[in-house]
Short mmCIF file of C-alpha atoms in Angstrom, two decimals:
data_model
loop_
_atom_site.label_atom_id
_atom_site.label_comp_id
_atom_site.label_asym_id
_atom_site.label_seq_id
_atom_site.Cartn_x
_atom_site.Cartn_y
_atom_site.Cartn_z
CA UNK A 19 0.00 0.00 0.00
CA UNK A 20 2.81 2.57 0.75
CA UNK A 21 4.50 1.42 -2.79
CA UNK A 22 0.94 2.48 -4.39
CA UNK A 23 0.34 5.36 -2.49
CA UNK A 24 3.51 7.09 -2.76
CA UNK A 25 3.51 6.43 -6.78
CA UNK A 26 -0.09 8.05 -6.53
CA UNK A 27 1.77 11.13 -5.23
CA UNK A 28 4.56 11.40 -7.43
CA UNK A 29 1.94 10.93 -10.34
CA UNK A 30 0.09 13.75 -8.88
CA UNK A 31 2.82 16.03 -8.92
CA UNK A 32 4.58 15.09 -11.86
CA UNK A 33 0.81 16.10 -13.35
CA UNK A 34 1.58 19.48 -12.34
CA UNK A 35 4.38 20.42 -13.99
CA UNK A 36 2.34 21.32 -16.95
CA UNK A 37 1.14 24.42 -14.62
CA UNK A 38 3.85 25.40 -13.41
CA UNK A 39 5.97 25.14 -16.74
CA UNK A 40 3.41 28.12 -17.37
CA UNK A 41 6.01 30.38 -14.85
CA UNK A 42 9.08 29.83 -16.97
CA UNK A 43 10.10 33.28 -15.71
CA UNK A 44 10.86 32.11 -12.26
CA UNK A 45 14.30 32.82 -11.16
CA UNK A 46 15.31 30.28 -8.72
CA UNK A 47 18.98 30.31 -7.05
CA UNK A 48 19.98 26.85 -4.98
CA UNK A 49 21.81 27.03 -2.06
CA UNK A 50 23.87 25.01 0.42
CA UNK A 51 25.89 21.95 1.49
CA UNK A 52 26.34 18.34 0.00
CA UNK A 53 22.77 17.16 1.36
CA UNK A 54 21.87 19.86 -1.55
CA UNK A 55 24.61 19.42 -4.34
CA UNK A 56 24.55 15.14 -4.62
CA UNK A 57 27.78 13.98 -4.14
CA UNK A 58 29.06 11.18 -6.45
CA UNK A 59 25.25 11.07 -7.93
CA UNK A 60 25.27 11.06 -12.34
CA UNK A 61 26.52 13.56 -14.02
CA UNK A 62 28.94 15.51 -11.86
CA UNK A 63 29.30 19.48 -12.16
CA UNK A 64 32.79 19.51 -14.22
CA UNK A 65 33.91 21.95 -11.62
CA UNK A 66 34.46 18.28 -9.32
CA UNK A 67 36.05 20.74 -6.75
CA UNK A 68 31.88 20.94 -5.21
CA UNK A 69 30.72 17.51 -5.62
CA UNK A 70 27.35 18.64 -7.40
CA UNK A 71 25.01 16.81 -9.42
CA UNK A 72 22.56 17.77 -12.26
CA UNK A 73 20.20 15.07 -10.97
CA UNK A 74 20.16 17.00 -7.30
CA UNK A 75 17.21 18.19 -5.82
CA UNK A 76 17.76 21.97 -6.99
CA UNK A 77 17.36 20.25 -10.41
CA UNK A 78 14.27 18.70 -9.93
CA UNK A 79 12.76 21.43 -8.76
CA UNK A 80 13.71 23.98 -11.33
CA UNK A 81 12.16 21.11 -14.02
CA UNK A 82 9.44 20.77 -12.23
CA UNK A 83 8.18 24.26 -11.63
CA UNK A 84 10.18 25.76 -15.46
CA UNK A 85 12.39 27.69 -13.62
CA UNK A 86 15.66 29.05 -14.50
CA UNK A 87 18.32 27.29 -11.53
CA UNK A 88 21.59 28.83 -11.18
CA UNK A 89 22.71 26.04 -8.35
CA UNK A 90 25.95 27.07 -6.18
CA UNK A 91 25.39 24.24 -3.36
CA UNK A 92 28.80 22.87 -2.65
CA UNK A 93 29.83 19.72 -1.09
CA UNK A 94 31.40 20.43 2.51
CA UNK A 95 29.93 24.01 2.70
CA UNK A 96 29.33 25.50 5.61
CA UNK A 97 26.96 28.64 7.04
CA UNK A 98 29.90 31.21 6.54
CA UNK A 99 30.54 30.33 3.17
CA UNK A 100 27.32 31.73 2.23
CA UNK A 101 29.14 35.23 2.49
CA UNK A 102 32.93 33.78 2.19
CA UNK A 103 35.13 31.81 -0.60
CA UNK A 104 35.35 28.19 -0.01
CA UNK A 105 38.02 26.26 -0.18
CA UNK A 106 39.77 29.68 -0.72
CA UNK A 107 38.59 30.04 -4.30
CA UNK A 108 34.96 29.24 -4.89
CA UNK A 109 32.82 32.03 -4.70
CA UNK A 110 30.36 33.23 -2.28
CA UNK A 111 27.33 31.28 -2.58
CA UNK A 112 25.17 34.45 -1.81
CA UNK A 113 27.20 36.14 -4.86
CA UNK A 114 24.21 34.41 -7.26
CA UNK A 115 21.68 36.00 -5.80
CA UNK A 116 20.02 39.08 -7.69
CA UNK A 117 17.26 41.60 -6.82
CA UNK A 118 15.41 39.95 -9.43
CA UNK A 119 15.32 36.67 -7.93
CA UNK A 120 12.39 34.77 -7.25
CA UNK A 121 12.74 31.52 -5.59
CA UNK A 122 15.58 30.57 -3.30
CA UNK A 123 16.15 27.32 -1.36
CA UNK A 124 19.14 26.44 1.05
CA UNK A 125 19.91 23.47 3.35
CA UNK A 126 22.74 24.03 5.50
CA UNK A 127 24.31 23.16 8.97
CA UNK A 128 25.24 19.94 9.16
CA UNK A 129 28.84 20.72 8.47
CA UNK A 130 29.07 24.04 11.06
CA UNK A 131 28.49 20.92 13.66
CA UNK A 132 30.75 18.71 12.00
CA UNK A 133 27.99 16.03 12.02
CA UNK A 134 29.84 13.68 8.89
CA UNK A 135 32.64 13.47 11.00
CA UNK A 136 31.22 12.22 14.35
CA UNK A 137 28.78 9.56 12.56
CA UNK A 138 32.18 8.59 11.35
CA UNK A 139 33.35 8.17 14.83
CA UNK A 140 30.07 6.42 16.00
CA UNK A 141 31.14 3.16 13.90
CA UNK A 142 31.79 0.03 16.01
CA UNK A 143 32.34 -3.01 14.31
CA UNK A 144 32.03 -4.94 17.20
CA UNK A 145 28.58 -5.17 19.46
CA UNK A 146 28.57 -3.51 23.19
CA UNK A 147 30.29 -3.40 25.26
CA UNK A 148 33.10 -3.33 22.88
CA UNK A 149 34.43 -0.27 21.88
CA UNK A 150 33.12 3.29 22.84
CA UNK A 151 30.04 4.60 23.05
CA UNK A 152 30.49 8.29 21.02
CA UNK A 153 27.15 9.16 22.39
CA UNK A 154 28.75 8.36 25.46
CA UNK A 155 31.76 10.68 24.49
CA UNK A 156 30.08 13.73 22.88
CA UNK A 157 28.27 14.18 26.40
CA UNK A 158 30.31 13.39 28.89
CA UNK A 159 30.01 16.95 31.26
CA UNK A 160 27.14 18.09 28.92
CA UNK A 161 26.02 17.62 25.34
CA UNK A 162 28.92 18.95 23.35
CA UNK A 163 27.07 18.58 19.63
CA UNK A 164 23.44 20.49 21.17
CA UNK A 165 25.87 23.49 22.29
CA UNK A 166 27.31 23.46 19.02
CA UNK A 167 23.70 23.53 17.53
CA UNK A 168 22.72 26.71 20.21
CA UNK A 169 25.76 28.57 19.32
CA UNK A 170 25.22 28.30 15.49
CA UNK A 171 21.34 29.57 15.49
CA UNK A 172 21.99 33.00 15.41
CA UNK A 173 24.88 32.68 12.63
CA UNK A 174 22.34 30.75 10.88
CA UNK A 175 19.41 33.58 11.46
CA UNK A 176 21.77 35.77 10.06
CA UNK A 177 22.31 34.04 6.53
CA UNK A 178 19.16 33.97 5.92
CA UNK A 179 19.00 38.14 6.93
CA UNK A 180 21.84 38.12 4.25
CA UNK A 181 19.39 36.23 1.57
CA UNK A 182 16.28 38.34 2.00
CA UNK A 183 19.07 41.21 1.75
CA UNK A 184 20.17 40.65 -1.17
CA UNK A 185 16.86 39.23 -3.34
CA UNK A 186 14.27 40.94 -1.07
CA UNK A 187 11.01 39.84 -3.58
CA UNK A 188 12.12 36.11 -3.09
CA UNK A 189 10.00 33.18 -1.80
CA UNK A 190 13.03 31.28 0.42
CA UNK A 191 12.70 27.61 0.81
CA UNK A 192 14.53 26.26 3.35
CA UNK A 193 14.90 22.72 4.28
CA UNK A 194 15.62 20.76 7.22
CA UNK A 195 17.97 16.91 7.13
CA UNK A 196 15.85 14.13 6.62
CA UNK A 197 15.83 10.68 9.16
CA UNK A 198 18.35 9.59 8.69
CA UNK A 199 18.38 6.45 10.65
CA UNK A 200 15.07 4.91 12.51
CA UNK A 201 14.79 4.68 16.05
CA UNK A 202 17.00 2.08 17.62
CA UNK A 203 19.04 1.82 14.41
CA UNK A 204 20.07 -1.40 12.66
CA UNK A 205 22.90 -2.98 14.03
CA UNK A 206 25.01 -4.73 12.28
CA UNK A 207 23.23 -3.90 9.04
CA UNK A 208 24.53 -0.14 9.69
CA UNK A 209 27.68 -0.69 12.17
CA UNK A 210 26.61 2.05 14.75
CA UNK A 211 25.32 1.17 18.35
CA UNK A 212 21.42 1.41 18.71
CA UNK A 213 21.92 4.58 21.17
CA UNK A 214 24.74 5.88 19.12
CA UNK A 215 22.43 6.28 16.09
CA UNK A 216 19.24 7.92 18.13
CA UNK A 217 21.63 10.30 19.43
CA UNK A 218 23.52 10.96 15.88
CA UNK A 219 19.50 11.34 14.47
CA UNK A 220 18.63 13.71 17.80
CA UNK A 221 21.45 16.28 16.54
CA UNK A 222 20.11 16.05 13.36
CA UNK A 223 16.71 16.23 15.00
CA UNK A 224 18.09 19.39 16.56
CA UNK A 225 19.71 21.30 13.48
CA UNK A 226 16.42 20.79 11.54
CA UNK A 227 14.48 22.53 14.21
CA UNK A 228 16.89 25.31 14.83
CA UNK A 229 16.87 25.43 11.09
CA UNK A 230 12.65 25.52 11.48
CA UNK A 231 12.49 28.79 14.16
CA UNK A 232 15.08 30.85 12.39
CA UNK A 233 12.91 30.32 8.97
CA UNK A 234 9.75 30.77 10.83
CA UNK A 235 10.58 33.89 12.95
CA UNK A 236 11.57 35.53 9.30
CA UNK A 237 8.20 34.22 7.62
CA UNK A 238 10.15 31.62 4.80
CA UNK A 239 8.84 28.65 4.20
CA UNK A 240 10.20 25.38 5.79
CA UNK A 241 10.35 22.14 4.10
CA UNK A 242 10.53 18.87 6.73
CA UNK A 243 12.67 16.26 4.56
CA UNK A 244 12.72 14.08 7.46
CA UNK A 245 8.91 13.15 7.03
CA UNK A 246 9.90 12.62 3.41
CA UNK A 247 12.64 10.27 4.45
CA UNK A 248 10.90 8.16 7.05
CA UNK A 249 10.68 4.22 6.04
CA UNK A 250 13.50 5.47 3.65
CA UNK A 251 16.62 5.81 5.69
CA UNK A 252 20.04 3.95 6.14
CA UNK A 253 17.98 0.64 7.99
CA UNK A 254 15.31 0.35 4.89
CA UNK A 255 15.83 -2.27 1.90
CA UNK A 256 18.33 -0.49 -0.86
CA UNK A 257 15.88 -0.03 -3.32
CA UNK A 258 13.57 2.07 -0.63
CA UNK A 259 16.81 3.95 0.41
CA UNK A 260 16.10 7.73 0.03
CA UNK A 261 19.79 8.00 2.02
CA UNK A 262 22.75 5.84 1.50
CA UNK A 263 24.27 3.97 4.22
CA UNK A 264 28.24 3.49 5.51
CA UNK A 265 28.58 1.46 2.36
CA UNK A 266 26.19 2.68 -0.61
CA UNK A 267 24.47 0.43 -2.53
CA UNK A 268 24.22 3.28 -5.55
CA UNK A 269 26.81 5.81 -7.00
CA UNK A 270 26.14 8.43 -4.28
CA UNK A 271 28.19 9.60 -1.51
CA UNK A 272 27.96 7.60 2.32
CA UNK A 273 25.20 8.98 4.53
CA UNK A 274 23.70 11.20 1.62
CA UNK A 275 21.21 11.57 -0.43
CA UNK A 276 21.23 9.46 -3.64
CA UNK A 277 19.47 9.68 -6.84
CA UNK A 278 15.75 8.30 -5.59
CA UNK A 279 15.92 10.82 -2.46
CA UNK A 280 17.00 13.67 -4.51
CA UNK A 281 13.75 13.25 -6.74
CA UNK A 282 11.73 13.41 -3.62
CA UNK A 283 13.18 16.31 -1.97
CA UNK A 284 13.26 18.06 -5.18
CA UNK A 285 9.04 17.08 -5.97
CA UNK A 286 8.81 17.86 -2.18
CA UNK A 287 10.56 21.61 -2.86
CA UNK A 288 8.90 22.17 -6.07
CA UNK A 289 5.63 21.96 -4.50
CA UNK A 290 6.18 23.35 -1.48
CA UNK A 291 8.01 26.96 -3.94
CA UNK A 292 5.06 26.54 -6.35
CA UNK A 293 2.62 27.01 -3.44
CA UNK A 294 3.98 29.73 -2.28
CA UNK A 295 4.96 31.59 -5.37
CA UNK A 296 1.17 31.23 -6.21
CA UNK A 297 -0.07 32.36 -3.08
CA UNK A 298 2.30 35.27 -2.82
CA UNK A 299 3.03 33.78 0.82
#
């Protein structure tokens, strides 16, 4: 019934492209990290320094609403390279925006926490009690990861300041991280402790909704990708895998997005812009 049901959906909004190919004037500028640009995922960027595909989600929703993407999301970005060069040469991401823009969506923050890292340093090959716990680690004399979180909100309030700066008339979508990794994980399928992974997913958990009341207080639109990724994380069967595991079982980078997410965060996007483009909201 899900299978049916979420093909009913897709159907549904594939359906309405033909509408919103009507607003081929929409000026949409994609922004953010590698949950954004699609590591590894057919057909790279040529400029390989970002990681970025042109099967990301930024892509899918430019086709489906007609719009015109210029797409600076950058593997490995972080919140100040919104305003600053990455990697000492790429250019500021907010650099593509215009007063005439229209449509802007970022996802960002995983990276100011250094979240790919520490799932990194979650792995144990090994069941309890051997090895360490990194949950165990992280908040040992206090939650080291949910201070990082509190201490980035206002940089992150900021940006998006920066955005509505710079391209004032512009709907902003901004997007959460999705679920990665169900509720007492998978172990050994995905080699990270049950309480490891539900505290990895509670940071996550935590970005998202930091990510939520800084969009919210400013009147943008958020986008929840971890409803869209639920029964479609790291744990699920690989061909209902919305986000690759420790090992991927298609080209796309470890604990990303691949190819199948991408086309639902991008339908999910696309909807979610076209809605509020329409409604002038």
């Amino acid at each position: 019934m899900r299978i049916v049901a979420g093909l009913a959906l897709i159907t549904a909004l594939v359906a309405g492209t033909t509408t919103a190919n009507a607003e081929s004037s929409i000026e949409y500028v994609a922004l953010g990290d590698s949950a954004a640009a699609g590591p590894l995922i057919p057909n790279q960027d040529p400029a390989l320094w970002c990681l970025r595909s042109d099967h990301n989600y930024p892509q899918v929703a430019a086709a489906f609403l007609g719009a015109k993407l210029t797409d600076v999301t950058c593997s490995g970005a972080e919140t100040n390279h919104l305003a600053g060069h990455q990697f000492g040469f790429v250019t500021p991401q907010l650099e593509a925006l215009r007063p005439t823009t229209d449509l802007v969506s970022l996802t960002i923050g995983a990276n100011d926490i250094g979240l790919f890292q520490t799932a990194l340093s979650c792995i144990n090959f090994l069941p309890e009690p051997a090895g360490i716990s990194c949950k165990d680690r992280y908040t040992e004399g206090g939650d080291q990861l949910a201070k990082a979180v509190d201490a980035w909100a206002p940089e992150f309030g900021a940006a998006l300041d920066a955005i509505k700066k710079r391209s004032p008339n512009a709907k902003l979508v901004i997007t959460g991280y999705g679920t990665y990794i169900r509720p007492g994980g998978c172990y050994p399928r995905q080699p990270v402790w049950g309480r490891d992974g539900d505290y990895l997913q509670s940071v996550m958990n935590k970005i998202s909704a930091t990510v939520k009341a800084e969009t919210t207080k400013r009147g943008a639109m958020f986008v929840d990708f971890a409803a869209v990724t639920e029964g479609h994380d790291i744990c699920a069967e690989p061909a209902d895998r919305y986000l690759e595991g420790l090992i991927p079982t298609t080209i796309a980078a470890p604990l990303h997005p691949n190819a199948a997410g991408m086309k639902a965060f991008g339908l999910t996007v696309g909807r979610a812009a076209l809605q509020g483009l329409r409604s002038g909201a």
